[in-house]
Tab-separated table of C-alpha atoms in Angstrom:
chain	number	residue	atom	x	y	z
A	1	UNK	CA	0.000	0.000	0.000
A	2	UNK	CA	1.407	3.665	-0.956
A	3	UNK	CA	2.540	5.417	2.349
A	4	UNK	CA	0.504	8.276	1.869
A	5	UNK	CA	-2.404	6.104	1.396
A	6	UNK	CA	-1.639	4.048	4.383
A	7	UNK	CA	-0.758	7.140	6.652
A	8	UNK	CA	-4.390	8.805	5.591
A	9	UNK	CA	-6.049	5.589	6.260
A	10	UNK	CA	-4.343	4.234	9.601
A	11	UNK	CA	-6.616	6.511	11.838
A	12	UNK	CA	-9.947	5.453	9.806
A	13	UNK	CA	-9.930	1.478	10.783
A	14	UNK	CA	-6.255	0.327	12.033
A	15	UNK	CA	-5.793	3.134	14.916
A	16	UNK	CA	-9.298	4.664	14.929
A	17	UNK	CA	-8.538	6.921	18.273
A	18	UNK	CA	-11.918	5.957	19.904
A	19	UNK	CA	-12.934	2.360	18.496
A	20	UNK	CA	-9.354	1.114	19.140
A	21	UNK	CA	-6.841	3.914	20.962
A	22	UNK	CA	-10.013	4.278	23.085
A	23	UNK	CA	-8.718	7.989	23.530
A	24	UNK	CA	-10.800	11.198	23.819
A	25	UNK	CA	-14.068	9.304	24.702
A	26	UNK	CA	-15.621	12.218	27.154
A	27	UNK	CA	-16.638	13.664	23.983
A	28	UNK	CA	-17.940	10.810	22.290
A	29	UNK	CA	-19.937	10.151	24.697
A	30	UNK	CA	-21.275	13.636	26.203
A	31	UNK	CA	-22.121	15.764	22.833
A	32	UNK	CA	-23.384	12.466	20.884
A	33	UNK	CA	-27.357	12.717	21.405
A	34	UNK	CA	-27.648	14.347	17.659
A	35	UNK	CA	-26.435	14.330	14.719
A	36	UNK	CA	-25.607	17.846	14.452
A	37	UNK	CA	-23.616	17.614	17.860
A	38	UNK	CA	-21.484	15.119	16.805
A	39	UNK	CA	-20.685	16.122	13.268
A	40	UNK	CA	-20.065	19.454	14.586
A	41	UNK	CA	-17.553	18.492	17.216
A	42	UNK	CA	-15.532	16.023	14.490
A	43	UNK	CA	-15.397	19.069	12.130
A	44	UNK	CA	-14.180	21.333	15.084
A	45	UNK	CA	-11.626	18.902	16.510
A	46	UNK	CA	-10.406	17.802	12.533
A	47	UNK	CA	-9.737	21.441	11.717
A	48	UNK	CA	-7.537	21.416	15.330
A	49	UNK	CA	-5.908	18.407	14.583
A	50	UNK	CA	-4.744	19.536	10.732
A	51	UNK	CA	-4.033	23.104	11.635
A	52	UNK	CA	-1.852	21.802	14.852
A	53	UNK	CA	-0.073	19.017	13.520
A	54	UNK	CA	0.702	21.474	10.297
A	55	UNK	CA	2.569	23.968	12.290
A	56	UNK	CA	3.888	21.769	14.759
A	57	UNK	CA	5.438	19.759	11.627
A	58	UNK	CA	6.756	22.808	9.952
A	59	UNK	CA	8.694	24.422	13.303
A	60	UNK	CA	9.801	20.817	14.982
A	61	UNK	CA	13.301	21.389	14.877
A	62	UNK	CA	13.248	24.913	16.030
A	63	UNK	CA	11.039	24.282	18.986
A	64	UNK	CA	13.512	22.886	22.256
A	65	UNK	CA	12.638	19.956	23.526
A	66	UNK	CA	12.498	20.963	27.158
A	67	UNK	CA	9.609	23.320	26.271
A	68	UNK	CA	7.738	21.576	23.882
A	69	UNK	CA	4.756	20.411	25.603
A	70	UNK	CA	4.067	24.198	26.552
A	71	UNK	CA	4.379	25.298	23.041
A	72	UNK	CA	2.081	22.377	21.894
A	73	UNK	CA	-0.905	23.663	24.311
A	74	UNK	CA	-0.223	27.220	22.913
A	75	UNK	CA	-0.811	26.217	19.737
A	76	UNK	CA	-3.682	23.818	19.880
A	77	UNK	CA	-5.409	26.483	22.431
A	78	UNK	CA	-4.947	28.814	19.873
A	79	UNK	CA	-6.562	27.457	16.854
A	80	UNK	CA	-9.174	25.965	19.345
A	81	UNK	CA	-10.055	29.211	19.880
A	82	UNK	CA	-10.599	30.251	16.660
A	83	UNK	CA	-12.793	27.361	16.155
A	84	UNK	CA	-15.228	28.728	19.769
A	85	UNK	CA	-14.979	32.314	18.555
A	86	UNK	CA	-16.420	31.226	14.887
A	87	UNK	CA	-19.323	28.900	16.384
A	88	UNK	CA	-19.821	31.727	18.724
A	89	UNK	CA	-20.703	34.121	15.931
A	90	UNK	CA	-22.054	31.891	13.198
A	91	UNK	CA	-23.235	29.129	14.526
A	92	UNK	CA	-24.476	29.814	18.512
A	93	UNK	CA	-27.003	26.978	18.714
A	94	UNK	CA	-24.065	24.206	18.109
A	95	UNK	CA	-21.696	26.269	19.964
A	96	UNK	CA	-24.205	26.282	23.038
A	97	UNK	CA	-24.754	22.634	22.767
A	98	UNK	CA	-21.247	21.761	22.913
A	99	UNK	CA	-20.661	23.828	26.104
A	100	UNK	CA	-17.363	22.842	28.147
A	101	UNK	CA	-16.522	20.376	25.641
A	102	UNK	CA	-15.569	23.154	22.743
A	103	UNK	CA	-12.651	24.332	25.002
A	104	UNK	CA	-11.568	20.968	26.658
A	105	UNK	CA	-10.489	20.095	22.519
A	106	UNK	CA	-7.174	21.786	23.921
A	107	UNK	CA	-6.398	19.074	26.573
A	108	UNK	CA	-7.804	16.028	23.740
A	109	UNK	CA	-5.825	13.268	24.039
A	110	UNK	CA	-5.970	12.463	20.407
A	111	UNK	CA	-4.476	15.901	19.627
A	112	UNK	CA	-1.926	15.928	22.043
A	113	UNK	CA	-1.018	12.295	21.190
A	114	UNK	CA	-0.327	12.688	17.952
A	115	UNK	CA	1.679	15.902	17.572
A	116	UNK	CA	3.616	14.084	20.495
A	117	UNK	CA	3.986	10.717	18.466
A	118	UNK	CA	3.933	11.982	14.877
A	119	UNK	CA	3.659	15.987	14.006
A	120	UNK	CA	6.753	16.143	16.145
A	121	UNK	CA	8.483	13.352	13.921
A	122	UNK	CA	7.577	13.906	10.543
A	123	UNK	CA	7.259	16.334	7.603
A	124	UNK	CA	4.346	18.660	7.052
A	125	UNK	CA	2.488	16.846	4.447
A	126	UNK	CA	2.582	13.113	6.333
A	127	UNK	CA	1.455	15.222	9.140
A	128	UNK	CA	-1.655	17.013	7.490
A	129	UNK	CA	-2.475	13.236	6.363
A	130	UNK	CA	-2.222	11.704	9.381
A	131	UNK	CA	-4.444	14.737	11.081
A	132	UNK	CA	-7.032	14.215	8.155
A	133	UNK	CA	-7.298	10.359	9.095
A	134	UNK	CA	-7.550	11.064	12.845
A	135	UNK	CA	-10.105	13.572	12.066
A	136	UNK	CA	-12.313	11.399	9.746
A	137	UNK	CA	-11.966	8.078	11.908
A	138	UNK	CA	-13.083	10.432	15.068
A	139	UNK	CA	-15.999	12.049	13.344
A	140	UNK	CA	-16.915	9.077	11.791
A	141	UNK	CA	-17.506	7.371	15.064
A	142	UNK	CA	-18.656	10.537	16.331
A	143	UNK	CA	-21.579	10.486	13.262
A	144	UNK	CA	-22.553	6.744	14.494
A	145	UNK	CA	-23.321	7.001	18.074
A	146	UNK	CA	-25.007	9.814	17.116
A	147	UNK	CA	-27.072	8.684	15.315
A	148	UNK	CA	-28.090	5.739	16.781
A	149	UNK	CA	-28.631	7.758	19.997
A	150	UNK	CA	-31.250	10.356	18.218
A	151	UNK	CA	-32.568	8.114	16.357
A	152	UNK	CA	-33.692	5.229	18.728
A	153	UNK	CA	-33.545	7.656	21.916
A	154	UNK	CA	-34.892	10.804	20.609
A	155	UNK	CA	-36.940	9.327	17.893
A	156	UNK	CA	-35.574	12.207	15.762
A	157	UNK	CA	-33.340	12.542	12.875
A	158	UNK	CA	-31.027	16.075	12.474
A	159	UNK	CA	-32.291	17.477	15.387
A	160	UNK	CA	-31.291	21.305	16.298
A	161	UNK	CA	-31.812	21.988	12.317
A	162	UNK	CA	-34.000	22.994	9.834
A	163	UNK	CA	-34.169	19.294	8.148
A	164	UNK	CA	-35.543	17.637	11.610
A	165	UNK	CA	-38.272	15.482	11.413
A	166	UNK	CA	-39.533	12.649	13.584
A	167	UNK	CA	-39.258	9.120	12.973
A	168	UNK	CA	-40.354	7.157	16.166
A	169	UNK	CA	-43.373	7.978	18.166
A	170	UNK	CA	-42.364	8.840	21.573
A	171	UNK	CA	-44.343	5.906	23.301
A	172	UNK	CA	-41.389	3.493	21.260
A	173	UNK	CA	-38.411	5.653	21.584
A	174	UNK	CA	-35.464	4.118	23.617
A	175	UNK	CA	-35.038	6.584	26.689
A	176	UNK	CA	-31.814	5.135	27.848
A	177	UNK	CA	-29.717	6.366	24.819
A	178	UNK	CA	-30.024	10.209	25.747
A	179	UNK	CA	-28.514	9.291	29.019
A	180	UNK	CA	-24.916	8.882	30.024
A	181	UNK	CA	-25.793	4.984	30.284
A	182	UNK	CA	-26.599	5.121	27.039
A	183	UNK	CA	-23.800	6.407	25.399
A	184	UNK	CA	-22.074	3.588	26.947
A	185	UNK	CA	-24.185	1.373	25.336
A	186	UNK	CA	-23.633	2.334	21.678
A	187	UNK	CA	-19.991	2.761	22.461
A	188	UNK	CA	-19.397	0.043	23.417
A	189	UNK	CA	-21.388	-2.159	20.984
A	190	UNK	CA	-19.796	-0.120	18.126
A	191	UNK	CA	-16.663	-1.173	19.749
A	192	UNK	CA	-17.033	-5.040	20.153
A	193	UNK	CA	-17.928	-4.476	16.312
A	194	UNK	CA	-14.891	-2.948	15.869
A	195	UNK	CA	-12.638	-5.345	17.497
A	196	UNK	CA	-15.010	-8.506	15.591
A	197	UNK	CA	-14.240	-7.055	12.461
A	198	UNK	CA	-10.144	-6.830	13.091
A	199	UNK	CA	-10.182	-10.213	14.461
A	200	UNK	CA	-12.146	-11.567	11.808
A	201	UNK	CA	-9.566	-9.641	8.878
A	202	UNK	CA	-6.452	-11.232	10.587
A	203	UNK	CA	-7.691	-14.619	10.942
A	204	UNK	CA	-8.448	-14.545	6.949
A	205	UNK	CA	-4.541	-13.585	6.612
């Protein structure tokens, strides 16, 4: 497989940082009752992870070792913020839904892991890659549980937008799923999928 490819693609299935790394979950699993939440916070937290692992990339031999965790946070609070201030203005109702969780994108583990383990390492391009992959495996994920959640738990379909509309009568909706309990649930199913599916791919090798 081309390394580009294979960089782009490792966060997607192989590394996926929630269905596998099992890193960053307080998102997944607090912002997930809609659609909208969850697609929001993966765009958010992909445009972090690109812009961060770009410049981190392009300055890693000019930044000193001894003060490079510091200089990490400063740059992934920065662009974090950019991402809060624009919701703020242009998009309030997703930036009020995602409350505390907007900011905590600074302390992410998935975005602190990898400009630790690979922005730090490699050249700007493989970096922008690798964020791209992390990005689309997390929102991907992100997408599911969501909607699973509003669909069987809220009965709804793109709640919080224009395009909602109501699929399940509330007498046969699934109450559990907009709780904390809930998310649980689909995570964890989604993740014994997951981890079937990789299991199942290297026994056929």
């Amino acid at each position: 497989m081309n390394k580009h490819v294979k960089i782009l693609t490792n966060g997607i299935i192989k590394e996926n940082p929630l269905l596998v790394l099992n890193i960053g979950l307080c998102s997944s699993l607090g912002i997930t009752t809609s659609i909208f939440n969850g697609l929001g916070m993966g765009m958010g937290m992909t445009f972090v992870l690109v812009m961060s692992e770009l410049v981190i990339s392009l300055f890693r031999k000019h930044i000193p070792s001894a003060i490079r965790l510091p200089v990490f946070i400063i740059i992934i609070a920065a662009f974090t913020t950019i991402v809060q201030m624009v919701l703020q203005a242009y998009v309030t109702s997703l930036y009020d839904a995602l409350g505390v969780f907007l900011p905590l994108i600074v302390v992410n583990c998935i975005i602190m892991g990898r400009v630790e383990a690979f922005a730090s390492k490699n050249n700007p391009g493989d970096a922008v890659l690798d964020a791209i992959g992390m990005g689309l495996g997390y929102t991907l994920v992100l997408v599911c549980i969501s909607l699973i959640r509003e669909l069987f738990g809220g009965g709804t379909l793109f709640a919080g937008t224009a395009l909602k509309i109501t699929v399940i009568p509330e007498g046969y909706r699934l109450g559990v799923l907009n709780s904390a309990p809930g998310g649980f649930i689909v995570f964890g199913l989604l993740g014994a999928l997951m981890q079937a599916i990789r299991q199942k791919k290297e026994a056929s090798k």
